[in-house]
PDB file of C-alpha atoms in Angstrom:
ATOM      1  CA  MET A 737       0.035   0.060   0.070  1.00 48.00           C
ATOM      2  CA  ASP A 738       1.305   3.407  -0.968  1.00 67.00           C
ATOM      3  CA  ARG A 739       0.865   5.187   2.291  1.00 84.00           C
ATOM      4  CA  GLU A 740       1.684   8.891   2.567  1.00 90.00           C
ATOM      5  CA  LEU A 741       3.068  10.660   5.509  1.00 95.00           C
ATOM      6  CA  VAL A 742       2.659  14.477   5.929  1.00 94.00           C
ATOM      7  CA  PHE A 743       5.194  16.503   7.850  1.00 95.00           C
ATOM      8  CA  ALA A 744       4.096  19.668   9.330  1.00 95.00           C
ATOM      9  CA  ARG A 745       7.004  22.272   9.886  1.00 94.00           C
ATOM     10  CA  VAL A 746       5.295  24.139  12.633  1.00 94.00           C
ATOM     11  CA  GLY A 747       7.809  26.737  13.995  1.00 95.00           C
ATOM     12  CA  PHE A 748      11.566  27.230  14.445  1.00 96.00           C
ATOM     13  CA  GLY A 749      13.891  29.923  15.686  1.00 96.00           C
ATOM     14  CA  PRO A 750      12.046  32.964  16.542  1.00 97.00           C
ATOM     15  CA  GLU A 751       8.944  31.223  15.791  1.00 96.00           C
ATOM     16  CA  ALA A 752       9.599  28.183  18.127  1.00 97.00           C
ATOM     17  CA  VAL A 753       6.413  26.822  19.466  1.00 97.00           C
ATOM     18  CA  PRO A 754       5.616  26.976  23.316  1.00 97.00           C
ATOM     19  CA  TYR A 755       5.453  23.467  24.604  1.00 96.00           C
ATOM     20  CA  LEU A 756       1.869  23.746  25.974  1.00 96.00           C
ATOM     21  CA  ASP A 757       0.723  25.003  22.567  1.00 96.00           C
ATOM     22  CA  ALA A 758       2.296  22.149  20.781  1.00 96.00           C
ATOM     23  CA  TRP A 759       0.664  19.721  23.366  1.00 95.00           C
ATOM     24  CA  ASP A 760      -2.756  21.245  22.566  1.00 95.00           C
ATOM     25  CA  LEU A 761      -2.088  20.933  18.856  1.00 94.00           C
ATOM     26  CA  GLN A 762      -0.947  17.234  19.249  1.00 95.00           C
ATOM     27  CA  ARG A 763      -4.211  16.396  21.158  1.00 95.00           C
ATOM     28  CA  ALA A 764      -6.318  18.075  18.427  1.00 94.00           C
ATOM     29  CA  LEU A 765      -4.571  16.141  15.869  1.00 94.00           C
ATOM     30  CA  HIS A 766      -4.663  12.961  17.670  1.00 96.00           C
ATOM     31  CA  GLU A 767      -8.551  13.168  17.978  1.00 96.00           C
ATOM     32  CA  ARG A 768      -8.536  13.996  14.221  1.00 94.00           C
ATOM     33  CA  ARG A 769      -6.453  10.999  13.410  1.00 96.00           C
ATOM     34  CA  VAL A 770      -8.354   8.548  15.623  1.00 97.00           C
ATOM     35  CA  ASP A 771     -11.559   9.618  13.781  1.00 95.00           C
ATOM     36  CA  GLY A 772      -9.889   9.268  10.357  1.00 93.00           C
ATOM     37  CA  ARG A 773     -10.368  12.856   9.479  1.00 92.00           C
ATOM     38  CA  ILE A 774      -6.512  13.445   8.709  1.00 92.00           C
ATOM     39  CA  PRO A 775      -3.730  11.221   7.299  1.00 92.00           C
ATOM     40  CA  ASP A 776      -0.721  10.156   9.332  1.00 96.00           C
ATOM     41  CA  CYS A 777       1.309  13.168  10.096  1.00 95.00           C
ATOM     42  CA  CYS A 778       4.386  14.329  12.043  1.00 97.00           C
ATOM     43  CA  LEU A 779       4.836  17.803  13.624  1.00 97.00           C
ATOM     44  CA  LEU A 780       8.392  19.133  13.309  1.00 97.00           C
ATOM     45  CA  LEU A 781       9.491  22.118  15.439  1.00 97.00           C
ATOM     46  CA  GLU A 782      11.633  23.779  18.086  1.00 98.00           C
ATOM     47  CA  HIS A 783      10.575  24.700  21.499  1.00 98.00           C
ATOM     48  CA  PRO A 784      11.656  27.697  23.684  1.00 98.00           C
ATOM     49  CA  PRO A 785      13.521  26.308  26.672  1.00 97.00           C
ATOM     50  CA  VAL A 786      11.197  23.941  28.672  1.00 97.00           C
ATOM     51  CA  TYR A 787      11.684  20.817  30.982  1.00 95.00           C
ATOM     52  CA  THR A 788       9.231  18.032  30.437  1.00 94.00           C
ATOM     53  CA  ALA A 789       8.725  15.315  33.065  1.00 91.00           C
ATOM     54  CA  GLY A 790       7.379  12.108  32.044  1.00 88.00           C
ATOM     55  CA  LYS A 791       5.380   9.545  34.087  1.00 87.00           C
ATOM     56  CA  ARG A 792       8.547   7.776  35.578  1.00 86.00           C
ATOM     57  CA  THR A 793      10.233  11.025  36.823  1.00 90.00           C
ATOM     58  CA  SER A 794      11.671  10.819  40.224  1.00 88.00           C
ATOM     59  CA  PRO A 795      11.816  13.892  42.546  1.00 88.00           C
ATOM     60  CA  LEU A 796      15.608  13.366  42.543  1.00 85.00           C
ATOM     61  CA  ASP A 797      15.714  13.851  38.765  1.00 84.00           C
ATOM     62  CA  ARG A 798      14.034  17.224  38.937  1.00 89.00           C
ATOM     63  CA  PRO A 799      15.849  20.618  39.065  1.00 87.00           C
ATOM     64  CA  VAL A 800      16.632  22.292  42.394  1.00 80.00           C
ATOM     65  CA  GLY A 801      15.778  25.709  42.732  1.00 84.00           C
ATOM     66  CA  ASP A 802      15.005  27.908  39.593  1.00 88.00           C
ATOM     67  CA  PRO A 803      16.008  26.100  36.450  1.00 91.00           C
ATOM     68  CA  GLY A 804      15.530  29.087  34.202  1.00 93.00           C
ATOM     69  CA  ALA A 805      12.705  27.369  32.279  1.00 96.00           C
ATOM     70  CA  PRO A 806       9.202  25.866  33.018  1.00 94.00           C
ATOM     71  CA  VAL A 807       8.924  22.404  34.284  1.00 94.00           C
ATOM     72  CA  ILE A 808       5.772  20.705  32.782  1.00 94.00           C
ATOM     73  CA  ASP A 809       4.493  17.268  33.754  1.00 94.00           C
ATOM     74  CA  VAL A 810       3.243  15.336  30.619  1.00 92.00           C
ATOM     75  CA  ASP A 811       1.633  12.044  29.845  1.00 88.00           C
ATOM     76  CA  ARG A 812       4.305  10.354  27.907  1.00 87.00           C
ATOM     77  CA  GLY A 813       6.573   7.506  28.956  1.00 80.00           C
ATOM     78  CA  GLY A 814      10.172   8.208  30.227  1.00 82.00           C
ATOM     79  CA  LYS A 815      11.562  10.658  32.743  1.00 85.00           C
ATOM     80  CA  ILE A 816      12.527  14.237  32.662  1.00 89.00           C
ATOM     81  CA  THR A 817      14.260  16.018  29.788  1.00 90.00           C
ATOM     82  CA  TRP A 818      14.963  19.265  28.211  1.00 94.00           C
ATOM     83  CA  HIS A 819      13.699  20.822  24.929  1.00 97.00           C
ATOM     84  CA  GLY A 820      14.821  24.130  23.358  1.00 98.00           C
ATOM     85  CA  PRO A 821      16.569  26.029  20.533  1.00 98.00           C
ATOM     86  CA  GLY A 822      19.019  23.953  18.526  1.00 98.00           C
ATOM     87  CA  GLN A 823      17.005  20.737  19.039  1.00 98.00           C
ATOM     88  CA  LEU A 824      14.728  19.276  16.342  1.00 98.00           C
ATOM     89  CA  VAL A 825      11.459  17.940  18.009  1.00 98.00           C
ATOM     90  CA  GLY A 826       9.163  15.576  16.210  1.00 98.00           C
ATOM     91  CA  TYR A 827       5.655  14.611  17.194  1.00 97.00           C
ATOM     92  CA  PRO A 828       4.362  11.723  14.901  1.00 98.00           C
ATOM     93  CA  ILE A 829       0.708  11.290  14.987  1.00 97.00           C
ATOM     94  CA  LEU A 830       0.380   7.907  13.277  1.00 97.00           C
ATOM     95  CA  LYS A 831      -2.276   5.076  13.354  1.00 97.00           C
ATOM     96  CA  LEU A 832      -0.469   1.913  14.140  1.00 96.00           C
ATOM     97  CA  ASP A 833      -1.174  -1.357  12.417  1.00 93.00           C
ATOM     98  CA  GLU A 834      -2.795  -4.130  14.423  1.00 93.00           C
ATOM     99  CA  PRO A 835      -1.630  -5.981  16.360  1.00 94.00           C
ATOM    100  CA  ILE A 836      -0.140  -2.917  17.936  1.00 96.00           C
ATOM    101  CA  ASP A 837       3.576  -3.364  18.732  1.00 97.00           C
ATOM    102  CA  VAL A 838       4.670  -0.315  20.622  1.00 96.00           C
ATOM    103  CA  ILE A 839       8.307  -1.428  21.206  1.00 95.00           C
ATOM    104  CA  ALA A 840       8.679  -2.107  17.453  1.00 96.00           C
ATOM    105  CA  TYR A 841       7.291   1.519  16.747  1.00 97.00           C
ATOM    106  CA  VAL A 842      10.067   2.961  19.205  1.00 96.00           C
ATOM    107  CA  ARG A 843      12.798   0.870  17.565  1.00 96.00           C
ATOM    108  CA  ALA A 844      11.737   2.135  14.193  1.00 97.00           C
ATOM    109  CA  VAL A 845      11.941   5.826  15.271  1.00 97.00           C
ATOM    110  CA  GLU A 846      15.207   4.977  16.788  1.00 97.00           C
ATOM    111  CA  GLU A 847      16.576   3.502  13.460  1.00 98.00           C
ATOM    112  CA  ALA A 848      15.430   6.629  11.654  1.00 98.00           C
ATOM    113  CA  LEU A 849      17.550   8.728  13.908  1.00 98.00           C
ATOM    114  CA  ILE A 850      20.470   6.420  13.672  1.00 98.00           C
ATOM    115  CA  ARG A 851      20.323   6.696   9.976  1.00 98.00           C
ATOM    116  CA  ALA A 852      20.023  10.501  10.112  1.00 98.00           C
ATOM    117  CA  CYS A 853      22.946  10.795  12.408  1.00 98.00           C
ATOM    118  CA  ALA A 854      25.008   8.557  10.097  1.00 98.00           C
ATOM    119  CA  ASP A 855      24.287  11.081   7.212  1.00 98.00           C
ATOM    120  CA  PHE A 856      26.189  13.691   9.145  1.00 98.00           C
ATOM    121  CA  GLY A 857      29.082  11.411   9.877  1.00 98.00           C
ATOM    122  CA  VAL A 858      28.044  10.533  13.373  1.00 98.00           C
ATOM    123  CA  ARG A 859      27.841   6.849  14.290  1.00 98.00           C
ATOM    124  CA  THR A 860      25.139   6.022  16.925  1.00 98.00           C
ATOM    125  CA  GLU A 861      23.511   3.004  18.188  1.00 96.00           C
ATOM    126  CA  ARG A 862      20.949   1.523  20.710  1.00 93.00           C
ATOM    127  CA  VAL A 863      21.973   0.878  24.415  1.00 91.00           C
ATOM    128  CA  ASP A 864      20.320  -2.098  25.976  1.00 89.00           C
ATOM    129  CA  GLY A 865      17.682  -1.080  28.472  1.00 85.00           C
ATOM    130  CA  ARG A 866      17.787   2.608  27.392  1.00 84.00           C
ATOM    131  CA  SER A 867      15.541   4.234  24.805  1.00 85.00           C
ATOM    132  CA  GLY A 868      16.955   6.766  22.364  1.00 93.00           C
ATOM    133  CA  VAL A 869      20.055   6.958  20.259  1.00 96.00           C
ATOM    134  CA  TRP A 870      23.539   7.080  21.635  1.00 96.00           C
ATOM    135  CA  VAL A 871      27.219   7.734  20.821  1.00 96.00           C
ATOM    136  CA  ARG A 872      29.218   4.906  22.562  1.00 93.00           C
ATOM    137  CA  GLY A 873      31.981   6.064  24.840  1.00 89.00           C
ATOM    138  CA  VAL A 874      35.340   4.701  24.273  1.00 85.00           C
ATOM    139  CA  ALA A 875      38.653   4.582  26.623  1.00 81.00           C
ATOM    140  CA  GLY A 876      36.699   5.051  29.617  1.00 77.00           C
ATOM    141  CA  THR A 877      34.498   7.946  28.466  1.00 85.00           C
ATOM    142  CA  GLN A 878      30.687   7.939  29.174  1.00 89.00           C
ATOM    143  CA  ASP A 879      27.964   6.886  26.522  1.00 92.00           C
ATOM    144  CA  ARG A 880      26.476  10.114  25.135  1.00 94.00           C
ATOM    145  CA  LYS A 881      22.832  10.494  24.257  1.00 95.00           C
ATOM    146  CA  VAL A 882      22.043  12.427  21.098  1.00 97.00           C
ATOM    147  CA  GLY A 883      18.432  11.582  20.542  1.00 97.00           C
ATOM    148  CA  ALA A 884      15.728  11.106  22.986  1.00 94.00           C
ATOM    149  CA  ILE A 885      12.419   9.257  22.489  1.00 93.00           C
ATOM    150  CA  GLY A 886       9.317   9.309  24.799  1.00 92.00           C
ATOM    151  CA  ILE A 887       5.970   8.216  23.311  1.00 93.00           C
ATOM    152  CA  ARG A 888       2.290   7.614  24.296  1.00 93.00           C
ATOM    153  CA  VAL A 889      -0.112   5.461  22.235  1.00 96.00           C
ATOM    154  CA  SER A 890      -3.898   6.051  22.786  1.00 96.00           C
ATOM    155  CA  ARG A 891      -6.621   4.325  20.772  1.00 97.00           C
ATOM    156  CA  GLY A 892      -4.062   3.091  18.436  1.00 97.00           C
ATOM    157  CA  VAL A 893      -2.552   6.375  17.551  1.00 98.00           C
ATOM    158  CA  THR A 894       0.764   7.759  18.729  1.00 98.00           C
ATOM    159  CA  MET A 895       1.508  11.018  20.468  1.00 96.00           C
ATOM    160  CA  HIS A 896       4.784  12.659  21.693  1.00 95.00           C
ATOM    161  CA  GLY A 897       7.957  11.515  19.968  1.00 96.00           C
ATOM    162  CA  PHE A 898      11.634  12.314  19.615  1.00 97.00           C
ATOM    163  CA  ALA A 899      14.128  15.073  20.257  1.00 97.00           C
ATOM    164  CA  LEU A 900      17.502  15.255  18.205  1.00 98.00           C
ATOM    165  CA  ASN A 901      20.101  17.456  19.552  1.00 98.00           C
ATOM    166  CA  CYS A 902      21.742  19.295  16.594  1.00 98.00           C
ATOM    167  CA  ASP A 903      23.462  22.401  18.047  1.00 98.00           C
ATOM    168  CA  CYS A 904      21.832  23.109  21.397  1.00 98.00           C
ATOM    169  CA  ASP A 905      23.247  24.444  24.582  1.00 97.00           C
ATOM    170  CA  LEU A 906      24.014  21.432  26.569  1.00 96.00           C
ATOM    171  CA  SER A 907      24.272  23.359  29.784  1.00 94.00           C
ATOM    172  CA  TRP A 908      20.568  23.202  30.183  1.00 94.00           C
ATOM    173  CA  TYR A 909      20.948  19.477  30.999  1.00 92.00           C
ATOM    174  CA  ASP A 910      23.221  20.254  33.883  1.00 88.00           C
ATOM    175  CA  ARG A 911      20.164  21.231  36.128  1.00 85.00           C
ATOM    176  CA  ILE A 912      18.487  17.926  35.834  1.00 85.00           C
ATOM    177  CA  VAL A 913      19.266  14.242  35.604  1.00 70.00           C
ATOM    178  CA  PRO A 914      18.400  13.768  31.980  1.00 66.00           C
ATOM    179  CA  CYS A 915      16.135  10.879  31.235  1.00 61.00           C
ATOM    180  CA  GLY A 916      16.806   9.767  34.864  1.00 60.00           C
ATOM    181  CA  ILE A 917      20.364   8.474  33.735  1.00 61.00           C
ATOM    182  CA  SER A 918      23.180   9.775  35.959  1.00 65.00           C
ATOM    183  CA  ASP A 919      25.985   7.501  34.553  1.00 71.00           C
ATOM    184  CA  ALA A 920      25.858   8.986  30.955  1.00 75.00           C
ATOM    185  CA  ALA A 921      26.038  12.211  29.161  1.00 89.00           C
ATOM    186  CA  VAL A 922      24.233  14.144  26.444  1.00 94.00           C
ATOM    187  CA  THR A 923      25.721  15.479  23.175  1.00 97.00           C
ATOM    188  CA  THR A 924      24.896  17.161  19.919  1.00 98.00           C
ATOM    189  CA  LEU A 925      25.518  16.345  16.377  1.00 98.00           C
ATOM    190  CA  SER A 926      27.655  19.314  16.060  1.00 98.00           C
ATOM    191  CA  ALA A 927      29.854  18.343  18.937  1.00 98.00           C
ATOM    192  CA  GLU A 928      30.248  14.793  17.616  1.00 97.00           C
ATOM    193  CA  SER A 929      30.831  15.726  13.854  1.00 98.00           C
ATOM    194  CA  GLY A 930      33.076  18.654  14.476  1.00 97.00           C
ATOM    195  CA  ARG A 931      30.970  20.878  12.397  1.00 98.00           C
ATOM    196  CA  GLN A 932      27.787  22.960  12.809  1.00 98.00           C
ATOM    197  CA  VAL A 933      24.683  20.910  12.193  1.00 98.00           C
ATOM    198  CA  THR A 934      21.558  23.019  12.575  1.00 98.00           C
ATOM    199  CA  VAL A 935      18.005  22.061  12.967  1.00 98.00           C
ATOM    200  CA  ALA A 936      17.509  23.349   9.354  1.00 97.00           C
ATOM    201  CA  HIS A 937      20.250  20.942   8.153  1.00 98.00           C
ATOM    202  CA  ALA A 938      18.541  18.048   9.921  1.00 98.00           C
ATOM    203  CA  LEU A 939      15.010  18.612   8.810  1.00 97.00           C
ATOM    204  CA  GLU A 940      14.870  16.989   5.444  1.00 95.00           C
ATOM    205  CA  VAL A 941      17.253  14.209   6.457  1.00 98.00           C
ATOM    206  CA  VAL A 942      15.042  13.130   9.354  1.00 98.00           C
ATOM    207  CA  GLU A 943      11.893  13.483   7.318  1.00 97.00           C
ATOM    208  CA  ARG A 944      13.360  11.045   4.647  1.00 96.00           C
ATOM    209  CA  HIS A 945      14.585   8.501   7.004  1.00 97.00           C
ATOM    210  CA  LEU A 946      11.449   8.472   9.314  1.00 98.00           C
ATOM    211  CA  ALA A 947       9.185   8.119   6.370  1.00 97.00           C
ATOM    212  CA  ASP A 948      11.318   5.240   4.956  1.00 96.00           C
ATOM    213  CA  VAL A 949      11.793   3.271   8.112  1.00 97.00           C
ATOM    214  CA  LEU A 950       8.039   3.598   9.019  1.00 96.00           C
ATOM    215  CA  GLY A 951       7.040   2.218   5.672  1.00 94.00           C
ATOM    216  CA  PHE A 952       5.502   5.141   3.932  1.00 95.00           C
ATOM    217  CA  GLY A 953       5.910   5.132   0.169  1.00 90.00           C
ATOM    218  CA  ARG A 954       5.507   8.725  -0.133  1.00 91.00           C
ATOM    219  CA  TRP A 955       6.067  11.774   2.141  1.00 92.00           C
ATOM    220  CA  ARG A 956       5.802  15.570   1.921  1.00 90.00           C
ATOM    221  CA  SER A 957       5.849  18.674   3.911  1.00 87.00           C
ATOM    222  CA  ALA A 958       2.857  20.935   4.771  1.00 82.00           C
ATOM    223  CA  ASP A 959       3.275  24.695   5.496  1.00 75.00           C
ATOM    224  CA  SER A 960       1.414  24.329   8.715  1.00 73.00           C
ATOM    225  CA  ALA A 961      -0.597  22.135  10.963  1.00 74.00           C
ATOM    226  CA  ALA A 962      -3.743  23.658   9.674  1.00 74.00           C
ATOM    227  CA  GLU A 963      -3.249  22.213   6.368  1.00 74.00           C
ATOM    228  CA  LEU A 964      -3.490  18.751   7.649  1.00 70.00           C
ATOM    229  CA  CYS A 965      -7.344  19.277   8.400  1.00 63.00           C
ATOM    230  CA  THR A 966      -8.009  19.274   4.459  1.00 63.00           C
ATOM    231  CA  LEU A 967      -5.962  16.218   3.637  1.00 58.00           C
ATOM    232  CA  GLY A 968      -7.816  13.265   5.241  1.00 51.00           C
ATOM    233  CA  THR A 969     -10.277  10.884   4.077  1.00 42.00           C
ATOM    234  CA  PRO A 970     -12.885   9.131   6.232  1.00 39.00           C
ATOM    235  CA  GLN A 971     -11.605   5.950   7.850  1.00 37.00           C
ATOM    236  CA  THR A 972     -12.812   3.645  10.657  1.00 32.00           C
ATOM    237  CA  PRO A 973     -11.299   4.605  14.002  1.00 32.00           C
ATOM    238  CA  MET A 974      -9.019   2.023  15.671  1.00 30.00           C
ATOM    239  CA  ALA A 975      -9.665   1.029  19.169  1.00 30.00           C
ATOM    240  CA  GLY A 976      -6.763   0.482  21.431  1.00 33.00           C
ATOM    241  CA  GLN A 977      -5.394   0.832  24.966  1.00 34.00           C
ATOM    242  CA  VAL A 978      -3.050   3.724  26.201  1.00 38.00           C
ATOM    243  CA  THR A 979       0.604   2.700  26.188  1.00 37.00           C
ATOM    244  CA  ARG A 980       3.720   4.714  27.202  1.00 40.00           C
ATOM    245  CA  VAL A 981       7.364   3.900  26.416  1.00 46.00           C
ATOM    246  CA  GLY A 982      10.364   5.948  26.986  1.00 46.00           C
TER     247      GLY A 982
END
C-alpha cells in the first residue's frame, strides 16, 4: 500500500512553539487521526527552553531551585528531559497497524534517527535497557545521548515522539538528571561531527529516514498544521489501550 506521511513544519527559531501550545495541537490532531479525518502526520518544530517530566520522573531527577525554564508534567513515557533551541523535536501522529507493537514502533523511530545521524558522519546505536540514540563512549568515557524518545499510544494512535540534539546549549541538561540517567552524558550532532549541524540541516534528512523506516511510500511537507485538516479521508477509528514507552 502506497501510504503517505505528511510532515508539518510548525515553527523554528524566533517562531519556536511554546510546549503547551504544541501539546494542545498534538491532542487536537490525535483526535482527528483517531476519527480518520486526517492522514498520518508528524509535527516538526523547536521549543523555547522547557523541561518536560514523563510519568517515571523521580523527585531526585528534577531541578533544584529555579532552572531558568518551566517544568511541565506530561503524559508520555520516560523521565525528565529538556527541549529548546538547537534541538529538532518531532511528534508523529500515526495510526499503528494491528496487532499494535509499541516497542517495534519505538525501535523504528530509533532506527530513523540512527540513519539520520550517520548522514552527518556520526555513528550512533542503541543501548540495551535505554531508549533513544547513543554515541558509545570509548577509553573510559561515558556513553552520550544525542536523540531522546518518549511516546504515548492511545486508541491506536501515537503522540509525543523524539528530540534530536543538533546544536543546542548542553548546559541546560546540567540542572536535571536527563532521562533519569546519571551514569551517561548528552551530546549534539555538532559536537560529535566537528562541524555545525543546525535544525535546518537536519529537517529533510530526518523526514526522509522517518518516512522510509516507518514504511511510507510517499512523504511531503505541509506549510502548517492547519493544512492537515484538509488532507484526510474518512476511515474507521481504531480501538486500543493507552501505552507509554520511554
